[in-house]
PDB file of N, CA and C in Angstrom:
ATOM      1  N   MET A   1     -72.071-139.092 -37.248  1.00  0.00           N
ATOM      2  CA  MET A   1     -72.161-139.794 -38.497  1.00  0.00           C
ATOM      3  C   MET A   1     -71.016-139.356 -39.411  1.00  0.00           C
ATOM      4  N   LYS A   2     -70.388-140.310 -40.051  1.00  0.00           N
ATOM      5  CA  LYS A   2     -69.291-140.006 -40.958  1.00  0.00           C
ATOM      6  C   LYS A   2     -69.846-139.815 -42.365  1.00  0.00           C
ATOM      7  N   GLU A   3     -69.384-138.758 -43.030  1.00  0.00           N
ATOM      8  CA  GLU A   3     -69.831-138.536 -44.398  1.00  0.00           C
ATOM      9  C   GLU A   3     -68.805-137.725 -45.165  1.00  0.00           C
ATOM     10  N   ILE A   4     -68.891-137.826 -46.486  1.00  0.00           N
ATOM     11  CA  ILE A   4     -68.046-137.048 -47.380  1.00  0.00           C
ATOM     12  C   ILE A   4     -68.969-136.194 -48.224  1.00  0.00           C
ATOM     13  N   GLN A   5     -68.719-134.891 -48.242  1.00  0.00           N
ATOM     14  CA  GLN A   5     -69.498-133.979 -49.065  1.00  0.00           C
ATOM     15  C   GLN A   5     -68.658-133.600 -50.278  1.00  0.00           C
ATOM     16  N   PHE A   6     -69.262-133.678 -51.461  1.00  0.00           N
ATOM     17  CA  PHE A   6     -68.587-133.301 -52.696  1.00  0.00           C
ATOM     18  C   PHE A   6     -69.243-132.058 -53.262  1.00  0.00           C
ATOM     19  N   GLU A   7     -68.402-131.170 -53.779  1.00  0.00           N
ATOM     20  CA  GLU A   7     -68.884-129.960 -54.443  1.00  0.00           C
ATOM     21  C   GLU A   7     -68.146-129.862 -55.769  1.00  0.00           C
ATOM     22  N   ILE A   8     -68.887-129.786 -56.867  1.00  0.00           N
ATOM     23  CA  ILE A   8     -68.275-129.715 -58.197  1.00  0.00           C
ATOM     24  C   ILE A   8     -68.645-128.393 -58.844  1.00  0.00           C
ATOM     25  N   ASP A   9     -67.625-127.648 -59.255  1.00  0.00           N
ATOM     26  CA  ASP A   9     -67.842-126.400 -59.986  1.00  0.00           C
ATOM     27  C   ASP A   9     -68.061-126.783 -61.447  1.00  0.00           C
ATOM     28  N   THR A  10     -69.271-126.596 -61.936  1.00  0.00           N
ATOM     29  CA  THR A  10     -69.585-127.028 -63.299  1.00  0.00           C
ATOM     30  C   THR A  10     -68.866-126.207 -64.369  1.00  0.00           C
ATOM     31  N   ALA A  11     -68.450-125.005 -64.029  1.00  0.00           N
ATOM     32  CA  ALA A  11     -67.744-124.166 -65.002  1.00  0.00           C
ATOM     33  C   ALA A  11     -66.288-124.600 -65.169  1.00  0.00           C
ATOM     34  N   THR A  12     -65.634-124.960 -64.059  1.00  0.00           N
ATOM     35  CA  THR A  12     -64.205-125.285 -64.112  1.00  0.00           C
ATOM     36  C   THR A  12     -63.923-126.777 -63.964  1.00  0.00           C
ATOM     37  N   GLY A  13     -64.905-127.529 -63.468  1.00  0.00           N
ATOM     38  CA  GLY A  13     -64.693-128.955 -63.216  1.00  0.00           C
ATOM     39  C   GLY A  13     -63.968-129.233 -61.911  1.00  0.00           C
ATOM     40  N   GLU A  14     -63.721-128.189 -61.134  1.00  0.00           N
ATOM     41  CA  GLU A  14     -63.020-128.343 -59.854  1.00  0.00           C
ATOM     42  C   GLU A  14     -63.897-129.120 -58.871  1.00  0.00           C
ATOM     43  N   LEU A  15     -63.289-130.093 -58.208  1.00  0.00           N
ATOM     44  CA  LEU A  15     -63.987-130.921 -57.229  1.00  0.00           C
ATOM     45  C   LEU A  15     -63.443-130.626 -55.845  1.00  0.00           C
ATOM     46  N   LYS A  16     -64.347-130.390 -54.897  1.00  0.00           N
ATOM     47  CA  LYS A  16     -63.962-130.212 -53.500  1.00  0.00           C
ATOM     48  C   LYS A  16     -64.632-131.322 -52.710  1.00  0.00           C
ATOM     49  N   ALA A  17     -63.875-131.952 -51.817  1.00  0.00           N
ATOM     50  CA  ALA A  17     -64.417-132.998 -50.952  1.00  0.00           C
ATOM     51  C   ALA A  17     -64.143-132.598 -49.513  1.00  0.00           C
ATOM     52  N   HIS A  18     -65.149-132.762 -48.665  1.00  0.00           N
ATOM     53  CA  HIS A  18     -65.011-132.423 -47.253  1.00  0.00           C
ATOM     54  C   HIS A  18     -65.400-133.642 -46.437  1.00  0.00           C
ATOM     55  N   VAL A  19     -64.466-134.125 -45.629  1.00  0.00           N
ATOM     56  CA  VAL A  19     -64.706-135.291 -44.777  1.00  0.00           C
ATOM     57  C   VAL A  19     -65.240-134.797 -43.440  1.00  0.00           C
ATOM     58  N   GLN A  20     -66.385-135.319 -43.026  1.00  0.00           N
ATOM     59  CA  GLN A  20     -66.976-134.938 -41.749  1.00  0.00           C
ATOM     60  C   GLN A  20     -67.159-136.182 -40.889  1.00  0.00           C
ATOM     61  N   GLY A  21     -67.011-136.008 -39.587  1.00  0.00           N
ATOM     62  CA  GLY A  21     -67.279-137.091 -38.654  1.00  0.00           C
ATOM     63  C   GLY A  21     -66.074-137.952 -38.330  1.00  0.00           C
ATOM     64  N   GLU A  22     -64.920-137.625 -38.876  1.00  0.00           N
ATOM     65  CA  GLU A  22     -63.677-138.335 -38.562  1.00  0.00           C
ATOM     66  C   GLU A  22     -62.755-137.368 -37.839  1.00  0.00           C
ATOM     67  N   LEU A  23     -62.388-137.697 -36.621  1.00  0.00           N
ATOM     68  CA  LEU A  23     -61.502-136.822 -35.861  1.00  0.00           C
ATOM     69  C   LEU A  23     -60.055-137.246 -36.055  1.00  0.00           C
ATOM     70  N   GLY A  24     -59.178-136.272 -35.892  1.00  0.00           N
ATOM     71  CA  GLY A  24     -57.751-136.557 -35.961  1.00  0.00           C
ATOM     72  C   GLY A  24     -57.329-137.012 -37.345  1.00  0.00           C
ATOM     73  N   ARG A  25     -56.293-137.822 -37.370  1.00  0.00           N
ATOM     74  CA  ARG A  25     -55.696-138.233 -38.628  1.00  0.00           C
ATOM     75  C   ARG A  25     -56.490-139.323 -39.361  1.00  0.00           C
ATOM     76  N   ALA A  26     -57.563-139.827 -38.760  1.00  0.00           N
ATOM     77  CA  ALA A  26     -58.374-140.862 -39.404  1.00  0.00           C
ATOM     78  C   ALA A  26     -58.947-140.386 -40.734  1.00  0.00           C
ATOM     79  N   CYS A  27     -59.150-139.088 -40.872  1.00  0.00           N
ATOM     80  CA  CYS A  27     -59.706-138.570 -42.120  1.00  0.00           C
ATOM     81  C   CYS A  27     -58.733-138.748 -43.288  1.00  0.00           C
ATOM     82  N   LEU A  28     -57.444-138.923 -43.008  1.00  0.00           N
ATOM     83  CA  LEU A  28     -56.468-139.106 -44.084  1.00  0.00           C
ATOM     84  C   LEU A  28     -56.717-140.400 -44.852  1.00  0.00           C
ATOM     85  N   ASP A  29     -57.205-141.438 -44.171  1.00  0.00           N
ATOM     86  CA  ASP A  29     -57.546-142.685 -44.860  1.00  0.00           C
ATOM     87  C   ASP A  29     -58.675-142.445 -45.858  1.00  0.00           C
ATOM     88  N   VAL A  30     -59.657-141.666 -45.450  1.00  0.00           N
ATOM     89  CA  VAL A  30     -60.773-141.329 -46.335  1.00  0.00           C
ATOM     90  C   VAL A  30     -60.263-140.469 -47.485  1.00  0.00           C
ATOM     91  N   HIS A  31     -59.394-139.540 -47.176  1.00  0.00           N
ATOM     92  CA  HIS A  31     -58.816-138.651 -48.192  1.00  0.00           C
ATOM     93  C   HIS A  31     -58.083-139.468 -49.258  1.00  0.00           C
ATOM     94  N   ARG A  32     -57.290-140.450 -48.828  1.00  0.00           N
ATOM     95  CA  ARG A  32     -56.557-141.295 -49.780  1.00  0.00           C
ATOM     96  C   ARG A  32     -57.527-142.085 -50.666  1.00  0.00           C
ATOM     97  N   LEU A  33     -58.610-142.569 -50.085  1.00  0.00           N
ATOM     98  CA  LEU A  33     -59.605-143.295 -50.866  1.00  0.00           C
ATOM     99  C   LEU A  33     -60.233-142.391 -51.924  1.00  0.00           C
ATOM    100  N   VAL A  34     -60.590-141.180 -51.550  1.00  0.00           N
ATOM    101  CA  VAL A  34     -61.167-140.234 -52.509  1.00  0.00           C
ATOM    102  C   VAL A  34     -60.179-139.971 -53.636  1.00  0.00           C
ATOM    103  N   GLU A  35     -58.894-139.802 -53.309  1.00  0.00           N
ATOM    104  CA  GLU A  35     -57.884-139.566 -54.347  1.00  0.00           C
ATOM    105  C   GLU A  35     -57.750-140.764 -55.279  1.00  0.00           C
ATOM    106  N   GLU A  36     -57.873-141.971 -54.755  1.00  0.00           N
ATOM    107  CA  GLU A  36     -57.822-143.156 -55.610  1.00  0.00           C
ATOM    108  C   GLU A  36     -58.990-143.177 -56.586  1.00  0.00           C
ATOM    109  N   LEU A  37     -60.143-142.692 -56.142  1.00  0.00           N
ATOM    110  CA  LEU A  37     -61.340-142.714 -56.975  1.00  0.00           C
ATOM    111  C   LEU A  37     -61.386-141.592 -58.003  1.00  0.00           C
ATOM    112  N   VAL A  38     -60.961-140.379 -57.617  1.00  0.00           N
ATOM    113  CA  VAL A  38     -61.148-139.227 -58.503  1.00  0.00           C
ATOM    114  C   VAL A  38     -59.853-138.544 -58.928  1.00  0.00           C
ATOM    115  N   GLY A  39     -58.727-138.959 -58.383  1.00  0.00           N
ATOM    116  CA  GLY A  39     -57.456-138.352 -58.774  1.00  0.00           C
ATOM    117  C   GLY A  39     -56.817-137.532 -57.675  1.00  0.00           C
ATOM    118  N   GLN A  40     -55.580-137.164 -57.924  1.00  0.00           N
ATOM    119  CA  GLN A  40     -54.753-136.437 -56.961  1.00  0.00           C
ATOM    120  C   GLN A  40     -55.336-135.064 -56.651  1.00  0.00           C
ATOM    121  N   ALA A  41     -55.287-134.687 -55.388  1.00  0.00           N
ATOM    122  CA  ALA A  41     -55.774-133.375 -54.961  1.00  0.00           C
ATOM    123  C   ALA A  41     -54.769-132.288 -55.322  1.00  0.00           C
ATOM    124  N   ASP A  42     -55.277-131.146 -55.765  1.00  0.00           N
ATOM    125  CA  ASP A  42     -54.424-129.987 -56.020  1.00  0.00           C
ATOM    126  C   ASP A  42     -54.072-129.288 -54.715  1.00  0.00           C
ATOM    127  N   GLU A  43     -54.983-129.377 -53.743  1.00  0.00           N
ATOM    128  CA  GLU A  43     -54.790-128.690 -52.472  1.00  0.00           C
ATOM    129  C   GLU A  43     -55.521-129.469 -51.379  1.00  0.00           C
ATOM    130  N   THR A  44     -54.916-129.527 -50.199  1.00  0.00           N
ATOM    131  CA  THR A  44     -55.549-130.160 -49.048  1.00  0.00           C
ATOM    132  C   THR A  44     -55.567-129.150 -47.908  1.00  0.00           C
ATOM    133  N   VAL A  45     -56.745-128.944 -47.332  1.00  0.00           N
ATOM    134  CA  VAL A  45     -56.904-128.013 -46.224  1.00  0.00           C
ATOM    135  C   VAL A  45     -57.441-128.804 -45.037  1.00  0.00           C
ATOM    136  N   HIS A  46     -56.723-128.762 -43.917  1.00  0.00           N
ATOM    137  CA  HIS A  46     -57.154-129.467 -42.719  1.00  0.00           C
ATOM    138  C   HIS A  46     -58.079-128.572 -41.905  1.00  0.00           C
ATOM    139  N   THR A  47     -59.182-129.163 -41.422  1.00  0.00           N
ATOM    140  CA  THR A  47     -60.129-128.425 -40.594  1.00  0.00           C
ATOM    141  C   THR A  47     -59.752-128.558 -39.123  1.00  0.00           C
ATOM    142  N   ARG A  48     -60.500-127.911 -38.294  1.00  0.00           N
ATOM    143  CA  ARG A  48     -60.294-127.970 -36.846  1.00  0.00           C
ATOM    144  C   ARG A  48     -60.392-129.420 -36.346  1.00  0.00           C
ATOM    145  N   GLU A  49     -61.301-130.221 -36.949  1.00  0.00           N
ATOM    146  CA  GLU A  49     -61.473-131.614 -36.549  1.00  0.00           C
ATOM    147  C   GLU A  49     -60.189-132.424 -36.715  1.00  0.00           C
ATOM    148  N   PHE A  50     -59.390-132.088 -37.711  1.00  0.00           N
ATOM    149  CA  PHE A  50     -58.149-132.813 -37.976  1.00  0.00           C
ATOM    150  C   PHE A  50     -57.201-132.720 -36.783  1.00  0.00           C
ATOM    151  N   TYR A  51     -57.199-131.600 -36.115  1.00  0.00           N
ATOM    152  CA  TYR A  51     -56.264-131.362 -35.015  1.00  0.00           C
ATOM    153  C   TYR A  51     -56.788-131.827 -33.658  1.00  0.00           C
ATOM    154  N   GLN A  52     -58.011-132.348 -33.609  1.00  0.00           N
ATOM    155  CA  GLN A  52     -58.557-132.849 -32.352  1.00  0.00           C
ATOM    156  C   GLN A  52     -57.943-134.210 -32.036  1.00  0.00           C
ATOM    157  N   ARG A  53     -57.694-134.426 -30.753  1.00  0.00           N
ATOM    158  CA  ARG A  53     -57.153-135.713 -30.321  1.00  0.00           C
ATOM    159  C   ARG A  53     -58.283-136.726 -30.192  1.00  0.00           C
ATOM    160  N   VAL A  54     -57.966-137.958 -30.534  1.00  0.00           N
ATOM    161  CA  VAL A  54     -58.927-139.043 -30.454  1.00  0.00           C
ATOM    162  C   VAL A  54     -58.562-139.909 -29.262  1.00  0.00           C
ATOM    163  N   SER A  55     -59.548-140.181 -28.391  1.00  0.00           N
ATOM    164  CA  SER A  55     -59.273-141.029 -27.233  1.00  0.00           C
ATOM    165  C   SER A  55     -59.104-142.473 -27.691  1.00  0.00           C
ATOM    166  N   PRO A  56     -58.376-143.303 -26.926  1.00  0.00           N
ATOM    167  CA  PRO A  56     -58.162-144.700 -27.320  1.00  0.00           C
ATOM    168  C   PRO A  56     -59.469-145.465 -27.535  1.00  0.00           C
ATOM    169  N   GLN A  57     -60.528-145.127 -26.808  1.00  0.00           N
ATOM    170  CA  GLN A  57     -61.799-145.814 -26.991  1.00  0.00           C
ATOM    171  C   GLN A  57     -62.422-145.513 -28.345  1.00  0.00           C
ATOM    172  N   GLU A  58     -62.124-144.328 -28.916  1.00  0.00           N
ATOM    173  CA  GLU A  58     -62.700-143.934 -30.179  1.00  0.00           C
ATOM    174  C   GLU A  58     -61.914-144.451 -31.387  1.00  0.00           C
ATOM    175  N   GLN A  59     -60.679-144.876 -31.163  1.00  0.00           N
ATOM    176  CA  GLN A  59     -59.839-145.345 -32.257  1.00  0.00           C
ATOM    177  C   GLN A  59     -60.306-146.717 -32.715  1.00  0.00           C
ATOM    178  N   THR A  60     -60.239-146.926 -34.011  1.00  0.00           N
ATOM    179  CA  THR A  60     -60.535-148.242 -34.559  1.00  0.00           C
ATOM    180  C   THR A  60     -59.296-148.735 -35.288  1.00  0.00           C
ATOM    181  N   ARG A  61     -59.100-150.017 -35.258  1.00  0.00           N
ATOM    182  CA  ARG A  61     -57.937-150.596 -35.936  1.00  0.00           C
ATOM    183  C   ARG A  61     -58.418-151.504 -37.044  1.00  0.00           C
ATOM    184  N   VAL A  62     -57.675-151.478 -38.127  1.00  0.00           N
ATOM    185  CA  VAL A  62     -57.967-152.347 -39.240  1.00  0.00           C
ATOM    186  C   VAL A  62     -56.979-153.504 -39.194  1.00  0.00           C
ATOM    187  N   LYS A  63     -57.498-154.728 -39.163  1.00  0.00           N
ATOM    188  CA  LYS A  63     -56.636-155.907 -39.150  1.00  0.00           C
ATOM    189  C   LYS A  63     -56.214-156.215 -40.561  1.00  0.00           C
ATOM    190  N   ARG A  64     -54.945-156.548 -40.717  1.00  0.00           N
ATOM    191  CA  ARG A  64     -54.427-156.880 -42.059  1.00  0.00           C
ATOM    192  C   ARG A  64     -54.060-158.326 -42.127  1.00  0.00           C
TER     193      ARG A  64
END
């Protein structure tokens, strides 16, 4: 299941978002969407999932 977890530090207002369920570079599309909604990220940390390869069967394409 794909999901985004948000954590907000009420003292500083710092927002952390963690994308789960997207392997490889697909999470970057979600990351860009989050930035459009809440603003530019101060820091981006890639998890182990980011570096996993996605098989062609798992890839989805968006038609434009």
